Tab-separated table of N, CA, C and O in Angstrom:
chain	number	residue	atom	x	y	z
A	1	UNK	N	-16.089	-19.852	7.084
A	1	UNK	CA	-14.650	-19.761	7.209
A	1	UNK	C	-14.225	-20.601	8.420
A	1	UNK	O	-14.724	-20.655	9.545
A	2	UNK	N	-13.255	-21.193	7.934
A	2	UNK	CA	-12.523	-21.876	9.226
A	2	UNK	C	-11.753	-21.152	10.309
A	2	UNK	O	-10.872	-20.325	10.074
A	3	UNK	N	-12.261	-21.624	11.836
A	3	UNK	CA	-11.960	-21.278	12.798
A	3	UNK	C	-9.948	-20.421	12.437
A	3	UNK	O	-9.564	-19.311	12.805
A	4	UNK	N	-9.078	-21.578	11.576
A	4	UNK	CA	-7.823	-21.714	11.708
A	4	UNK	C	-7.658	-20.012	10.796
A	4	UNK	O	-7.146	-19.034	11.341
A	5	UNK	N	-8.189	-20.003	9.429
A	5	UNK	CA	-8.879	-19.116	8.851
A	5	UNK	C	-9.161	-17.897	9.478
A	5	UNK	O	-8.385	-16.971	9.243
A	6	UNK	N	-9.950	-17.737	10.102
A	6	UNK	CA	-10.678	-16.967	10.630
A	6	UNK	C	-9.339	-16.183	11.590
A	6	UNK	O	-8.837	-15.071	11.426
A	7	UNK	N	-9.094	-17.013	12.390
A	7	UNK	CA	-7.401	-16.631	13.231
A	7	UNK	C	-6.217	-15.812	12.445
A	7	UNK	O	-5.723	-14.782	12.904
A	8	UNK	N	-5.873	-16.335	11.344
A	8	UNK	CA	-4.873	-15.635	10.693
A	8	UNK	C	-5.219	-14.040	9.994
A	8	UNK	O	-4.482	-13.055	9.942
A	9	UNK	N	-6.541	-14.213	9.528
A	9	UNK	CA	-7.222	-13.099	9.082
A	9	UNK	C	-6.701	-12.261	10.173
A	9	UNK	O	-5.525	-11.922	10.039
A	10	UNK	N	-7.479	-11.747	11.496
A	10	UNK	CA	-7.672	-11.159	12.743
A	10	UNK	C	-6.025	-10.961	12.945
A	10	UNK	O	-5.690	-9.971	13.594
A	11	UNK	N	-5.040	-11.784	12.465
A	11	UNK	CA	-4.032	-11.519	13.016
A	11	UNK	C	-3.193	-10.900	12.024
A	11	UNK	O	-2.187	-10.233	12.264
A	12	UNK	N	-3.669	-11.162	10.909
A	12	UNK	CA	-2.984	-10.393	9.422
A	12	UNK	C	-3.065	-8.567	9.754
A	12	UNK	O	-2.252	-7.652	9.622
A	13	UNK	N	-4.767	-8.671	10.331
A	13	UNK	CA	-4.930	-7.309	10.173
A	13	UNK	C	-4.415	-6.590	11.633
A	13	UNK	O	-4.448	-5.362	11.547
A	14	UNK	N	-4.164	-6.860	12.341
A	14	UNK	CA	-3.659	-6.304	13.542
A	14	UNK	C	-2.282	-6.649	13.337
A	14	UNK	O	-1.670	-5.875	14.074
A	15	UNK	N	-1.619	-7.236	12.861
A	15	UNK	CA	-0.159	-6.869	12.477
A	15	UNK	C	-0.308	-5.685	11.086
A	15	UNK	O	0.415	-4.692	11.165
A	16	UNK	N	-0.725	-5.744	10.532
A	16	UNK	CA	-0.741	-4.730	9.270
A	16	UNK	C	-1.281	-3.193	10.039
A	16	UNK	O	-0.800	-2.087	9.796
A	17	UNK	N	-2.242	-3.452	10.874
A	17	UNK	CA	-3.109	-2.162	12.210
A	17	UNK	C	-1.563	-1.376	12.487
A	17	UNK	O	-1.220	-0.210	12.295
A	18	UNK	N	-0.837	-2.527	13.005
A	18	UNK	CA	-0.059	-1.984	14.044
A	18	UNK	C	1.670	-1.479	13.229
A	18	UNK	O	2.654	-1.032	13.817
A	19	UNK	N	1.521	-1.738	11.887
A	19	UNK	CA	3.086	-1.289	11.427
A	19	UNK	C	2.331	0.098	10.752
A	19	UNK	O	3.027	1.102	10.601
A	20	UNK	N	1.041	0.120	10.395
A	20	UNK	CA	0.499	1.465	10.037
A	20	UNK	C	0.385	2.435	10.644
A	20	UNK	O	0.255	3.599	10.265
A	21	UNK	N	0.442	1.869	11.923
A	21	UNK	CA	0.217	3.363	13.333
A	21	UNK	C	1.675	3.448	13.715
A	21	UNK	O	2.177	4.237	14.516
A	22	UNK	N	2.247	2.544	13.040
A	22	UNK	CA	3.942	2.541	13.870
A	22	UNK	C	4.656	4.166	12.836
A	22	UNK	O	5.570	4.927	13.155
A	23	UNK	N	3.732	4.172	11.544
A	23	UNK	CA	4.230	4.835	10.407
A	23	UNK	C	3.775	6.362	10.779
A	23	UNK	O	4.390	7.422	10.672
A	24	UNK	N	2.124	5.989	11.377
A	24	UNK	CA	2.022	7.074	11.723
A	24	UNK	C	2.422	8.119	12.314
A	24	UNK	O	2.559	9.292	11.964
A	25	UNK	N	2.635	7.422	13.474
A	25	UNK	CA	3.472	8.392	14.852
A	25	UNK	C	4.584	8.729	14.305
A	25	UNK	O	5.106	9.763	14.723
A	26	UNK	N	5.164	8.073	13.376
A	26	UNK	CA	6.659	8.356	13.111
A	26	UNK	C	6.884	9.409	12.240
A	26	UNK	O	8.042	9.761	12.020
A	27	UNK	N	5.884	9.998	11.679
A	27	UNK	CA	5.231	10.800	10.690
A	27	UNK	C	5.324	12.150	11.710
A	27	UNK	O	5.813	13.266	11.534
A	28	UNK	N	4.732	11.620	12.685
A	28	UNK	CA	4.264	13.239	13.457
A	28	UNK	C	5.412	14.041	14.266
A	28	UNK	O	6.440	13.424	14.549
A	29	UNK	N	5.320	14.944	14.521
A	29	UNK	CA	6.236	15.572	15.216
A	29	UNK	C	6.514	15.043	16.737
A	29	UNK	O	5.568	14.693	17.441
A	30	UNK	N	7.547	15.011	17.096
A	30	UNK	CA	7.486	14.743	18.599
A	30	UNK	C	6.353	15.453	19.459
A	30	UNK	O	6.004	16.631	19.540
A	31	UNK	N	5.974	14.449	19.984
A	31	UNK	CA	4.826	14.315	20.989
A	31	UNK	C	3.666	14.539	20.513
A	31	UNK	O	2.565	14.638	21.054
A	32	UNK	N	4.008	14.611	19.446
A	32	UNK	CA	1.929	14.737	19.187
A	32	UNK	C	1.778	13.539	18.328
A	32	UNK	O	1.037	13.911	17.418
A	33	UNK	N	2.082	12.325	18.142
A	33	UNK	CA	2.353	11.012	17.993
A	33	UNK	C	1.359	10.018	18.321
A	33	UNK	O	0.766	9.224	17.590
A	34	UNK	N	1.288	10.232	19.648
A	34	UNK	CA	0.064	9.330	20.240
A	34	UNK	C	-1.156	10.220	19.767
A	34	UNK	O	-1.934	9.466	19.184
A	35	UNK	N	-1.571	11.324	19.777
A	35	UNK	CA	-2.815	12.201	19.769
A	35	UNK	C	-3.294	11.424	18.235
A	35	UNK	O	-4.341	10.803	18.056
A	36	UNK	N	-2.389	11.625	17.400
A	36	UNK	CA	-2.115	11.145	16.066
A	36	UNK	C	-2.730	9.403	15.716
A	36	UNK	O	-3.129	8.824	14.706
A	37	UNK	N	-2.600	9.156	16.668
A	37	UNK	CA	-2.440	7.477	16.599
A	37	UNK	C	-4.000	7.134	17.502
A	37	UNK	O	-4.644	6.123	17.218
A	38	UNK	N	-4.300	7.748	18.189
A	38	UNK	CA	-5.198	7.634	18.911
A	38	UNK	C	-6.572	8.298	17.824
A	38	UNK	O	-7.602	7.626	17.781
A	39	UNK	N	-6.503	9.483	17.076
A	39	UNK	CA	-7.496	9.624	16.147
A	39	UNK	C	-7.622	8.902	15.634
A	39	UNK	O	-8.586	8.146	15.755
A	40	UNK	N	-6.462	8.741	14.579
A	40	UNK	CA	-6.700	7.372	13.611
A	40	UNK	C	-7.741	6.436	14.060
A	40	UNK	O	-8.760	6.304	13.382
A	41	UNK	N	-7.473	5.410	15.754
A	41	UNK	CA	-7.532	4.239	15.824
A	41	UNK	C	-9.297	4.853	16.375
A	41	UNK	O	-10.187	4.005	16.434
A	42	UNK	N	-9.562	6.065	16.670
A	42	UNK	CA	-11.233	6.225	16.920
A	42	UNK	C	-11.594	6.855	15.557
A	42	UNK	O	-12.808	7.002	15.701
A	43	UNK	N	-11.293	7.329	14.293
A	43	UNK	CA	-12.261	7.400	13.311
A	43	UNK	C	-12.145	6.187	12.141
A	43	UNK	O	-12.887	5.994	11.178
A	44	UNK	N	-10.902	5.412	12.589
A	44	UNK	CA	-10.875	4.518	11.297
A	44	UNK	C	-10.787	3.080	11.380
A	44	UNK	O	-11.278	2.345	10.523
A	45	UNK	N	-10.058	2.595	12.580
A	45	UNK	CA	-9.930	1.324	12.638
A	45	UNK	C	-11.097	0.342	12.792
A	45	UNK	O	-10.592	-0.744	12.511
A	46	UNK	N	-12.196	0.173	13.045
A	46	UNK	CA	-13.082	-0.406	13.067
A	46	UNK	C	-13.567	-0.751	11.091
A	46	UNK	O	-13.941	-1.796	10.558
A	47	UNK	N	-13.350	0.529	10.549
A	47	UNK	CA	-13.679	0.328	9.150
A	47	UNK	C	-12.443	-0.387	8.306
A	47	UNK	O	-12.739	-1.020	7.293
A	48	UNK	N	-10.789	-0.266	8.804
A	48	UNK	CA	-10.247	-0.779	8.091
A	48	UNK	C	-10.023	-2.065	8.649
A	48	UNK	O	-9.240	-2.648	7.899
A	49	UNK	N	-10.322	-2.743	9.557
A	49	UNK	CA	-10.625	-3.895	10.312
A	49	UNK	C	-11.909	-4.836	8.870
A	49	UNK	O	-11.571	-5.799	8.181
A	50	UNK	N	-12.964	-4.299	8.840
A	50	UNK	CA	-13.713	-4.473	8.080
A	50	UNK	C	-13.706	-5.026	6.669
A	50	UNK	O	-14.241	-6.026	6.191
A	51	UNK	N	-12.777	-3.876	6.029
A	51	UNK	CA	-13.018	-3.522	4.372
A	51	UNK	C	-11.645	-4.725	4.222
A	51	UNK	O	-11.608	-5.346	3.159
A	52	UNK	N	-10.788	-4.963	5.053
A	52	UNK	CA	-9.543	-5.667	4.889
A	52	UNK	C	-10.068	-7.398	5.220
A	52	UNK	O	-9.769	-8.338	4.483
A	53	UNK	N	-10.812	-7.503	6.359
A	53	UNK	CA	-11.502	-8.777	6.083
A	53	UNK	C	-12.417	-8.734	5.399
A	53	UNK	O	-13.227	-8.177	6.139
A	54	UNK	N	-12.861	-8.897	4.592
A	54	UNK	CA	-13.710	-8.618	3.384
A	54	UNK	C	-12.905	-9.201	2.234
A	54	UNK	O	-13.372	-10.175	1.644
A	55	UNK	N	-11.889	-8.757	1.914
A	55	UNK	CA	-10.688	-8.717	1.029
A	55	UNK	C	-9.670	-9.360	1.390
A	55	UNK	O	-8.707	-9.215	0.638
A	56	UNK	N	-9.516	-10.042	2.294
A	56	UNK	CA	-8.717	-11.686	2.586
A	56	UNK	C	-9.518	-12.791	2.844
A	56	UNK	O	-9.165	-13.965	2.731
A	57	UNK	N	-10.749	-12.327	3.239
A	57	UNK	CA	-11.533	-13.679	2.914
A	57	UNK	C	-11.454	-14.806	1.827
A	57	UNK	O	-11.748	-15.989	2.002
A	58	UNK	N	-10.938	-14.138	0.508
A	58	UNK	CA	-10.267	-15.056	-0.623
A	58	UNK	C	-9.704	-15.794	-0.855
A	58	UNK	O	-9.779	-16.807	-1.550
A	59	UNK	N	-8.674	-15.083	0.066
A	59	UNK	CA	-6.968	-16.221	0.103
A	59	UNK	C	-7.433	-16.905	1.076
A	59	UNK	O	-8.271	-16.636	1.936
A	60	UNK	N	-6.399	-18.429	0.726
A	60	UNK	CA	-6.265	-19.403	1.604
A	60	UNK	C	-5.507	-19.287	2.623
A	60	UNK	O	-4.744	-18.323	2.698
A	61	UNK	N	-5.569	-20.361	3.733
A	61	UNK	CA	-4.888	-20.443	4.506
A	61	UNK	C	-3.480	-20.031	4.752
A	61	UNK	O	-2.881	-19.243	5.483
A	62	UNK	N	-3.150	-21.101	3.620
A	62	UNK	CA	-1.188	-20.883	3.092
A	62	UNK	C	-1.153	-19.119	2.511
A	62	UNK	O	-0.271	-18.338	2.865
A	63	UNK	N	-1.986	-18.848	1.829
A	63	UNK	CA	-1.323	-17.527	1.270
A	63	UNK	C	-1.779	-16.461	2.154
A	63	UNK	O	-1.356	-15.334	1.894
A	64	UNK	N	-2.732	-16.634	3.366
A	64	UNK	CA	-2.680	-15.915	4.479
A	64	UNK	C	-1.719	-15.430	5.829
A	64	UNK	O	-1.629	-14.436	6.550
A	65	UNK	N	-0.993	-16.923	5.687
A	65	UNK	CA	0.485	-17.551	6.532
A	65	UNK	C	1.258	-16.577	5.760
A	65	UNK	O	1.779	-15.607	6.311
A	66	UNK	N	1.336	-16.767	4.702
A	66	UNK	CA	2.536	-15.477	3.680
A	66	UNK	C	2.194	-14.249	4.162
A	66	UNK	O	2.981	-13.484	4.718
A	67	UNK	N	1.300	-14.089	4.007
A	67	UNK	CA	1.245	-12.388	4.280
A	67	UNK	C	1.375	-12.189	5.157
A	67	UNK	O	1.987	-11.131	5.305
A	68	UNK	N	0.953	-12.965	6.557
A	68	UNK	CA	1.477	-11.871	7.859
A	68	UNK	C	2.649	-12.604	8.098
A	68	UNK	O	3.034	-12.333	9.236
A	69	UNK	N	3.508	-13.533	7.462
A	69	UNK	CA	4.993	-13.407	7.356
A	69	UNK	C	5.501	-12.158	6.429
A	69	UNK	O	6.455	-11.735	7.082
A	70	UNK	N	5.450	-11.798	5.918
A	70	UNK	CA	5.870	-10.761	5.261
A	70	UNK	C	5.462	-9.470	5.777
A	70	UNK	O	6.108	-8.463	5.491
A	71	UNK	N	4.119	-9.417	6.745
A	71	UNK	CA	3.960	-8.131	7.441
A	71	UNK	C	4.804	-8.222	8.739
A	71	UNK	O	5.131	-7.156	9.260
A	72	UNK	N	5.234	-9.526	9.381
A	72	UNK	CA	5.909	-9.543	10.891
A	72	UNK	C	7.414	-9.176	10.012
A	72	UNK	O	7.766	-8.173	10.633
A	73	UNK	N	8.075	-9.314	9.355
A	73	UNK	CA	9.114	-9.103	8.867
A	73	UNK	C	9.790	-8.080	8.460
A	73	UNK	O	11.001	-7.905	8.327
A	74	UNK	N	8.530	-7.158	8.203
A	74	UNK	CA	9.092	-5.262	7.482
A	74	UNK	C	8.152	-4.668	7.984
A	74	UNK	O	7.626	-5.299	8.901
A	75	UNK	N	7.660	-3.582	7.735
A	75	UNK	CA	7.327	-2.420	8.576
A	75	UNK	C	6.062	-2.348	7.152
A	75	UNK	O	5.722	-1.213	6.818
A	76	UNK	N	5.647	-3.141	6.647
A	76	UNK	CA	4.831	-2.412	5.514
A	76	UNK	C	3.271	-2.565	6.244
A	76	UNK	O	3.243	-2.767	7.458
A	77	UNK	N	1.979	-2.464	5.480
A	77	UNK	CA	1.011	-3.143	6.163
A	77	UNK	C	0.069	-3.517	4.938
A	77	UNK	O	0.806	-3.544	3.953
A	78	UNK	N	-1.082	-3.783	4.610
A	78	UNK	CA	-1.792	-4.542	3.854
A	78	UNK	C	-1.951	-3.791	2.735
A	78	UNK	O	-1.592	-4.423	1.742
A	79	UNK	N	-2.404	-2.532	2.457
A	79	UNK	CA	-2.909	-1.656	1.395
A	79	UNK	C	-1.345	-1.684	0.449
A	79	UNK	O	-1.343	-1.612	-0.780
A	80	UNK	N	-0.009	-1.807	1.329
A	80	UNK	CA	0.983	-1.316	0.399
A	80	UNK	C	1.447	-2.980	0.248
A	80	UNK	O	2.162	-3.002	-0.754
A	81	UNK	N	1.355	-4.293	0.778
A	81	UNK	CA	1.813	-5.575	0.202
A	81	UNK	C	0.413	-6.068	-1.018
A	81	UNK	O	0.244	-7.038	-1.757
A	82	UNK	N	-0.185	-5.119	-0.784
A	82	UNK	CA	-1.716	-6.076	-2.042
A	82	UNK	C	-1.511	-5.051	-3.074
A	82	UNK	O	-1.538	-5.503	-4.218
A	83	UNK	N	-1.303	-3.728	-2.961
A	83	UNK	CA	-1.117	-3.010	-4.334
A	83	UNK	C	0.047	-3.623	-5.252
A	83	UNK	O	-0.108	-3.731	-6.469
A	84	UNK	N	1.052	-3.961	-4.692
A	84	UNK	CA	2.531	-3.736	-4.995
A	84	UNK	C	3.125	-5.522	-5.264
A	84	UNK	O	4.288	-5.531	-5.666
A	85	UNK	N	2.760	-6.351	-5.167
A	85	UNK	CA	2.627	-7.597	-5.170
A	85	UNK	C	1.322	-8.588	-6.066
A	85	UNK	O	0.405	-9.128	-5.448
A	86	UNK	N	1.433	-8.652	-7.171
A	86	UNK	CA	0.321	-9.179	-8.238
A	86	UNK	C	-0.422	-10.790	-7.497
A	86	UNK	O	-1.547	-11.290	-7.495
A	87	UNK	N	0.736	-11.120	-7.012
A	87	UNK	CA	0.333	-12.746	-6.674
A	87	UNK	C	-0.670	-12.471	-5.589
A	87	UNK	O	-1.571	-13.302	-5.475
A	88	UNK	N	-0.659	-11.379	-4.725
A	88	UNK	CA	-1.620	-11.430	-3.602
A	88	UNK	C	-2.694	-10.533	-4.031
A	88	UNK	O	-3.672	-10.349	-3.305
């Protein structure tokens, strides 16, 4: 994979990381938000870091540029723009 490649991936998934924990906390009751966000990011993020590069390794460059335009733009993150979207 190309270095340029390789960059957008890492950045697809940490913008998609970060509108998912944005969902989370927002989910939880006041103040227990971070506790919330902080489990998540110690039992899961390392694996959805993983299973998500794995599964953009496919797309190209250009249709990698799309997606984390479309993740910097709305609040969604990867599991709900790849179910819900045929072209990606």
């Amino acid at each position: 994979m190309s270095r340029v490649k390789d960059d957008l991936v890492c950045e697809v998934i940490r913008v998609s990381q970060t509108n998912l924990l944005s969902k989370k906390k927002a989910q939880c009751l006041e103040g227990s938000g971070d506790d919330a966000v902080m489990d998540w990011i110690q039992m899961n993020a390392a694996s959805y870091r993983e299973s998500f590069k794995e599964c953009l390794d496919s797309y190209s460059a250009s249709e990698l540029g799309n997606i984390l335009n479309v993740l910097s733009q709305s609040e969604k993150d990867l599991s709900e723009i790849l179910k819900n979207n045929p072209k990606y």
